[in-house]
Amino acid sequence: NAGVTQTPKFRVLKTGQSMTLLCAQDMNHEYMYWYRQDPGMGLRLIHYSVGEGTTAKGEVPDGYNVSRLKKQNFLLGLESAAPSQTSVYFCASRGTSGKGGREPQYFGPGTRLLVL
Amino acid sequence: LAKTTQPISMDSYEGQEVNITCSHNNIATNDYITWYQQFPSQGPRFIIQGYKTKVTNEVASLFIPADRKSSTLSLPRVSLSDTAVYYCLVGPGTALIFGKGTTLSVSS
């Protein structure tokens, strides 16, 4: 199992450019998440999905869009990148045990994005 | 979601036991308490989860008092490799909030 993978690992964008970050998981997990992490800020939830075809907003959704067309993939899009979106982006997935919040989240290695 | 409060940072020496306490005064009946560990340049990693009393695994122990308004993560005999950020999360599980965590620095 590869677990959770993220593509790309690093990217430099110019202000106003668009890009899509890809997250893939091979654990057949229902839930998937996108976080951003800035120095001294911990992880902040951008969007998440509780199943194929569904998405929901997290703490900081503005400026981002997501799609979950396939169960194993969760895409994060930046339509018009801004310097404030310079950050490290982490994707995570979680299974469901039917027993409440007992399943842990598994994280990908992160994508470093620099917006100039 | 229940709000959590934990120390910003802690220092320790190799071989010592480290206890990190998290306060969650408004924890709900169906909330679990989960701890994650994050090394620099990596995503967080699940350490331990509990609902009440004590939970122990090969990495750590989690102590939860009867009122569940706080919890303590205990790391026995830490080493330099335990230097990391530790996050306490409380909730039913769908969309947990990480916060800033506790930065643990272990020295020799």
mmCIF file of C-alpha atoms in Angstrom:
data_model
loop_
_atom_site.group_PDB
_atom_site.id
_atom_site.type_symbol
_atom_site.label_atom_id
_atom_site.label_comp_id
_atom_site.label_asym_id
_atom_site.label_seq_id
_atom_site.Cartn_x
_atom_site.Cartn_y
_atom_site.Cartn_z
ATOM 1 C CA ASN A 1 0.000 0.000 0.000
ATOM 2 C CA ALA A 2 1.262 3.456 -0.906
ATOM 3 C CA GLY A 3 -1.110 5.030 1.614
ATOM 4 C CA VAL A 4 -1.765 8.685 0.841
ATOM 5 C CA THR A 5 0.190 10.294 -1.975
ATOM 6 C CA GLN A 6 0.257 13.908 -3.094
ATOM 7 C CA THR A 7 1.210 15.437 -6.418
ATOM 8 C CA PRO A 8 3.224 17.599 -6.927
ATOM 9 C CA LYS A 9 5.699 17.771 -4.042
ATOM 10 C CA PHE A 10 6.696 21.358 -4.770
ATOM 11 C CA ARG A 11 5.403 24.083 -7.063
ATOM 12 C CA VAL A 12 6.073 27.739 -7.725
ATOM 13 C CA LEU A 13 3.252 29.841 -9.117
ATOM 14 C CA LYS A 14 2.884 33.431 -10.154
ATOM 15 C CA THR A 15 0.043 35.486 -8.750
ATOM 16 C CA GLY A 16 -3.123 34.838 -10.729
ATOM 17 C CA GLN A 17 -2.108 31.451 -12.067
ATOM 18 C CA SER A 18 -4.213 28.385 -11.431
ATOM 19 C CA MET A 19 -3.259 24.878 -10.426
ATOM 20 C CA THR A 20 -4.659 21.641 -9.067
ATOM 21 C CA LEU A 21 -3.201 19.566 -6.266
ATOM 22 C CA LEU A 22 -3.925 15.864 -6.438
ATOM 23 C CA CYS A 23 -4.381 13.570 -3.452
ATOM 24 C CA ALA A 24 -4.741 9.836 -3.905
ATOM 25 C CA GLN A 25 -5.336 7.080 -1.350
ATOM 26 C CA ASP A 26 -5.377 3.324 -1.817
ATOM 27 C CA MET A 27 -6.979 2.370 1.500
ATOM 28 C CA ASN A 28 -10.598 2.594 0.307
ATOM 29 C CA HIS A 29 -11.252 5.357 2.831
ATOM 30 C CA GLU A 30 -14.531 7.248 2.774
ATOM 31 C CA TYR A 31 -13.298 10.515 4.266
ATOM 32 C CA MET A 32 -10.663 12.774 2.751
ATOM 33 C CA TYR A 33 -9.331 16.151 3.882
ATOM 34 C CA TRP A 34 -7.225 19.069 2.709
ATOM 35 C CA TYR A 35 -5.263 21.139 5.231
ATOM 36 C CA ARG A 36 -2.841 23.989 4.951
ATOM 37 C CA GLN A 37 -0.027 24.629 7.391
ATOM 38 C CA ASP A 38 1.698 27.957 7.843
ATOM 39 C CA PRO A 39 4.583 28.639 10.240
ATOM 40 C CA GLY A 40 3.325 28.812 13.819
ATOM 41 C CA MET A 41 -0.295 28.231 12.787
ATOM 42 C CA GLY A 42 -0.767 24.497 13.120
ATOM 43 C CA LEU A 43 -2.982 22.781 10.544
ATOM 44 C CA ARG A 44 -6.112 24.469 9.283
ATOM 45 C CA LEU A 45 -8.842 22.549 7.509
ATOM 46 C CA ILE A 46 -9.672 23.852 4.024
ATOM 47 C CA HIS A 47 -12.259 21.390 2.680
ATOM 48 C CA TYR A 48 -13.195 17.820 3.313
ATOM 49 C CA SER A 49 -15.269 15.049 1.799
ATOM 50 C CA VAL A 50 -17.302 12.325 3.469
ATOM 51 C CA GLY A 51 -17.702 10.297 0.309
ATOM 52 C CA GLU A 52 -17.489 10.214 -3.461
ATOM 53 C CA GLY A 53 -19.317 13.160 -4.993
ATOM 54 C CA THR A 54 -19.603 15.102 -1.722
ATOM 55 C CA THR A 55 -17.555 17.987 -0.337
ATOM 56 C CA ALA A 56 -17.842 20.389 2.581
ATOM 57 C CA LYS A 57 -16.132 23.579 3.725
ATOM 58 C CA GLY A 58 -13.653 23.627 6.573
ATOM 59 C CA GLU A 59 -12.125 26.501 8.529
ATOM 60 C CA VAL A 60 -10.461 28.368 5.633
ATOM 61 C CA PRO A 61 -12.217 27.492 2.348
ATOM 62 C CA ASP A 62 -12.004 30.862 0.574
ATOM 63 C CA GLY A 63 -9.911 30.860 -2.595
ATOM 64 C CA TYR A 64 -10.034 27.063 -2.973
ATOM 65 C CA ASN A 65 -12.291 24.578 -4.689
ATOM 66 C CA VAL A 66 -12.354 20.811 -4.391
ATOM 67 C CA SER A 67 -13.751 17.812 -6.197
ATOM 68 C CA ARG A 68 -14.179 14.154 -5.282
ATOM 69 C CA LEU A 69 -15.206 12.478 -8.521
ATOM 70 C CA LYS A 70 -13.581 9.182 -7.577
ATOM 71 C CA LYS A 71 -13.442 7.693 -4.111
ATOM 72 C CA GLN A 72 -9.673 7.387 -4.139
ATOM 73 C CA ASN A 73 -8.932 10.940 -5.329
ATOM 74 C CA PHE A 74 -9.470 14.353 -3.790
ATOM 75 C CA LEU A 75 -8.456 17.393 -5.835
ATOM 76 C CA LEU A 76 -7.727 20.856 -4.466
ATOM 77 C CA GLY A 77 -7.892 23.714 -6.948
ATOM 78 C CA LEU A 78 -6.604 27.259 -6.817
ATOM 79 C CA GLU A 79 -8.314 29.273 -9.552
ATOM 80 C CA SER A 80 -6.284 32.460 -9.099
ATOM 81 C CA ALA A 81 -3.329 31.991 -6.800
ATOM 82 C CA ALA A 82 -2.390 34.711 -4.321
ATOM 83 C CA PRO A 83 0.781 35.140 -2.226
ATOM 84 C CA SER A 84 -1.340 34.481 0.899
ATOM 85 C CA GLN A 85 -1.808 30.938 -0.369
ATOM 86 C CA THR A 86 1.899 30.201 -0.018
ATOM 87 C CA SER A 87 1.862 27.285 2.373
ATOM 88 C CA VAL A 88 2.376 23.576 2.842
ATOM 89 C CA TYR A 89 -0.709 21.598 1.889
ATOM 90 C CA PHE A 90 -1.468 18.250 3.472
ATOM 91 C CA CYS A 91 -4.038 15.736 2.389
ATOM 92 C CA ALA A 92 -5.432 13.088 4.710
ATOM 93 C CA SER A 93 -7.871 10.215 4.549
ATOM 94 C CA ARG A 94 -9.812 8.279 7.153
ATOM 95 C CA GLY A 95 -11.864 5.144 7.155
ATOM 96 C CA THR A 96 -15.151 4.624 8.957
ATOM 97 C CA SER A 97 -15.644 1.939 11.535
ATOM 98 C CA GLY A 98 -19.255 2.741 12.313
ATOM 99 C CA LYS A 99 -18.225 3.383 15.919
ATOM 100 C CA GLY A 100 -17.853 7.160 15.889
ATOM 101 C CA GLY A 101 -14.519 8.946 15.759
ATOM 102 C CA ARG A 102 -12.250 5.976 16.276
ATOM 103 C CA GLU A 103 -10.501 5.749 12.933
ATOM 104 C CA PRO A 104 -7.289 7.819 12.675
ATOM 105 C CA GLN A 105 -6.420 10.105 9.803
ATOM 106 C CA TYR A 106 -3.541 9.114 7.537
ATOM 107 C CA PHE A 107 -1.602 11.994 6.056
ATOM 108 C CA GLY A 108 0.291 12.449 2.834
ATOM 109 C CA PRO A 109 3.820 13.886 2.634
ATOM 110 C CA GLY A 110 2.642 17.396 1.776
ATOM 111 C CA THR A 111 2.912 19.799 -1.155
ATOM 112 C CA ARG A 112 4.961 22.951 -0.785
ATOM 113 C CA LEU A 113 3.446 25.820 -2.751
ATOM 114 C CA LEU A 114 5.113 29.161 -3.277
ATOM 115 C CA VAL A 115 3.107 31.942 -4.882
ATOM 116 C CA LEU A 116 5.150 34.888 -6.096
ATOM 117 C CA LEU B 1 -16.515 21.115 18.296
ATOM 118 C CA ALA B 2 -14.882 21.234 21.709
ATOM 119 C CA LYS B 3 -12.092 23.790 22.048
ATOM 120 C CA THR B 4 -8.771 22.476 23.320
ATOM 121 C CA THR B 5 -5.993 24.244 25.201
ATOM 122 C CA GLN B 6 -2.483 22.838 25.481
ATOM 123 C CA PRO B 7 0.915 24.374 26.270
ATOM 124 C CA ILE B 8 2.680 25.988 23.341
ATOM 125 C CA SER B 9 6.005 24.361 24.147
ATOM 126 C CA MET B 10 7.777 21.998 26.531
ATOM 127 C CA ASP B 11 11.396 21.059 27.071
ATOM 128 C CA SER B 12 12.763 17.757 28.325
ATOM 129 C CA TYR B 13 15.923 15.662 28.494
ATOM 130 C CA GLU B 14 16.513 12.229 27.121
ATOM 131 C CA GLY B 15 15.271 9.433 29.358
ATOM 132 C CA GLN B 16 12.682 11.525 31.170
ATOM 133 C CA GLU B 17 8.945 10.941 31.165
ATOM 134 C CA VAL B 18 6.992 13.739 29.509
ATOM 135 C CA ASN B 19 3.376 14.557 30.270
ATOM 136 C CA ILE B 20 1.451 16.929 28.015
ATOM 137 C CA THR B 21 -1.926 18.031 29.324
ATOM 138 C CA CYS B 22 -4.804 19.175 27.165
ATOM 139 C CA SER B 23 -7.866 20.995 28.505
ATOM 140 C CA HIS B 24 -11.246 20.493 26.837
ATOM 141 C CA ASN B 25 -13.860 21.827 29.241
ATOM 142 C CA ASN B 26 -16.814 21.628 26.831
ATOM 143 C CA ILE B 27 -16.238 18.094 25.616
ATOM 144 C CA ALA B 28 -19.429 16.415 24.436
ATOM 145 C CA THR B 29 -20.694 12.981 25.385
ATOM 146 C CA ASN B 30 -19.861 11.436 22.015
ATOM 147 C CA ASP B 31 -16.434 13.085 21.646
ATOM 148 C CA TYR B 32 -13.226 11.071 21.551
ATOM 149 C CA ILE B 33 -9.788 12.443 22.466
ATOM 150 C CA THR B 34 -7.103 11.875 19.863
ATOM 151 C CA TRP B 35 -3.419 12.777 19.833
ATOM 152 C CA TYR B 36 -1.209 13.215 16.788
ATOM 153 C CA GLN B 37 2.538 13.730 16.402
ATOM 154 C CA GLN B 38 4.170 15.778 13.668
ATOM 155 C CA PHE B 39 7.842 15.836 12.748
ATOM 156 C CA PRO B 40 9.275 18.710 10.685
ATOM 157 C CA SER B 41 8.446 18.483 6.981
ATOM 158 C CA GLN B 42 6.063 15.559 7.514
ATOM 159 C CA GLY B 43 2.349 15.110 7.903
ATOM 160 C CA PRO B 44 0.915 14.353 11.358
ATOM 161 C CA ARG B 45 0.863 10.770 12.574
ATOM 162 C CA PHE B 46 -1.755 9.202 14.843
ATOM 163 C CA ILE B 47 -0.436 8.335 18.325
ATOM 164 C CA ILE B 48 -3.316 7.350 20.538
ATOM 165 C CA GLN B 49 -7.037 7.778 21.106
ATOM 166 C CA GLY B 50 -9.293 7.327 24.109
ATOM 167 C CA TYR B 51 -12.733 7.993 25.519
ATOM 168 C CA LYS B 52 -12.258 7.585 29.268
ATOM 169 C CA THR B 53 -9.846 6.213 31.905
ATOM 170 C CA LYS B 54 -6.483 5.028 30.604
ATOM 171 C CA VAL B 55 -5.311 3.830 27.228
ATOM 172 C CA THR B 56 -1.833 2.500 26.532
ATOM 173 C CA ASN B 57 -0.072 1.409 23.370
ATOM 174 C CA GLU B 58 3.519 0.809 22.347
ATOM 175 C CA VAL B 59 4.178 4.530 21.935
ATOM 176 C CA ALA B 60 2.338 6.352 24.711
ATOM 177 C CA SER B 61 -0.303 6.365 27.407
ATOM 178 C CA LEU B 62 -3.382 8.543 27.577
ATOM 179 C CA PHE B 63 -4.946 9.406 30.923
ATOM 180 C CA ILE B 64 -8.493 10.752 31.023
ATOM 181 C CA PRO B 65 -10.142 11.667 34.347
ATOM 182 C CA ALA B 66 -13.741 10.837 35.087
ATOM 183 C CA ASP B 67 -15.071 14.293 34.142
ATOM 184 C CA ARG B 68 -13.211 14.101 30.792
ATOM 185 C CA LYS B 69 -12.488 17.837 30.867
ATOM 186 C CA SER B 70 -8.798 17.246 30.376
ATOM 187 C CA SER B 71 -6.448 14.542 29.184
ATOM 188 C CA THR B 72 -2.751 13.839 29.579
ATOM 189 C CA LEU B 73 -0.487 12.301 26.983
ATOM 190 C CA SER B 74 2.412 10.498 28.646
ATOM 191 C CA LEU B 75 5.592 9.664 26.740
ATOM 192 C CA PRO B 76 7.866 7.347 28.731
ATOM 193 C CA ARG B 77 11.632 7.810 28.557
ATOM 194 C CA VAL B 78 11.755 10.252 25.647
ATOM 195 C CA SER B 79 14.620 10.321 23.190
ATOM 196 C CA LEU B 80 15.884 12.983 20.793
ATOM 197 C CA SER B 81 13.668 11.487 18.106
ATOM 198 C CA ASP B 82 10.557 12.411 20.106
ATOM 199 C CA THR B 83 11.181 16.082 19.346
ATOM 200 C CA ALA B 84 8.022 17.035 17.484
ATOM 201 C CA VAL B 85 4.733 18.901 17.673
ATOM 202 C CA TYR B 86 1.942 17.093 19.525
ATOM 203 C CA TYR B 87 -1.711 17.868 18.797
ATOM 204 C CA CYS B 88 -4.703 17.159 21.009
ATOM 205 C CA LEU B 89 -8.003 16.837 19.129
ATOM 206 C CA VAL B 90 -11.477 16.401 20.533
ATOM 207 C CA GLY B 91 -14.577 15.538 18.574
ATOM 208 C CA PRO B 92 -16.775 12.864 17.070
ATOM 209 C CA GLY B 93 -14.415 12.468 14.143
ATOM 210 C CA THR B 94 -15.806 13.891 10.922
ATOM 211 C CA ALA B 95 -13.791 17.127 10.782
ATOM 212 C CA LEU B 96 -11.410 17.583 13.678
ATOM 213 C CA ILE B 97 -9.620 20.864 14.372
ATOM 214 C CA PHE B 98 -5.869 20.600 14.929
ATOM 215 C CA GLY B 99 -4.898 23.896 16.534
ATOM 216 C CA LYS B 100 -1.273 24.867 17.105
ATOM 217 C CA GLY B 101 -0.213 21.915 19.222
ATOM 218 C CA THR B 102 2.622 21.591 21.752
ATOM 219 C CA THR B 103 6.196 21.736 20.509
ATOM 220 C CA LEU B 104 8.266 19.253 22.523
ATOM 221 C CA SER B 105 12.026 19.727 22.440
ATOM 222 C CA VAL B 106 14.162 16.900 23.797
ATOM 223 C CA SER B 107 17.812 17.549 24.576
ATOM 224 C CA SER B 108 20.699 15.272 25.465
#
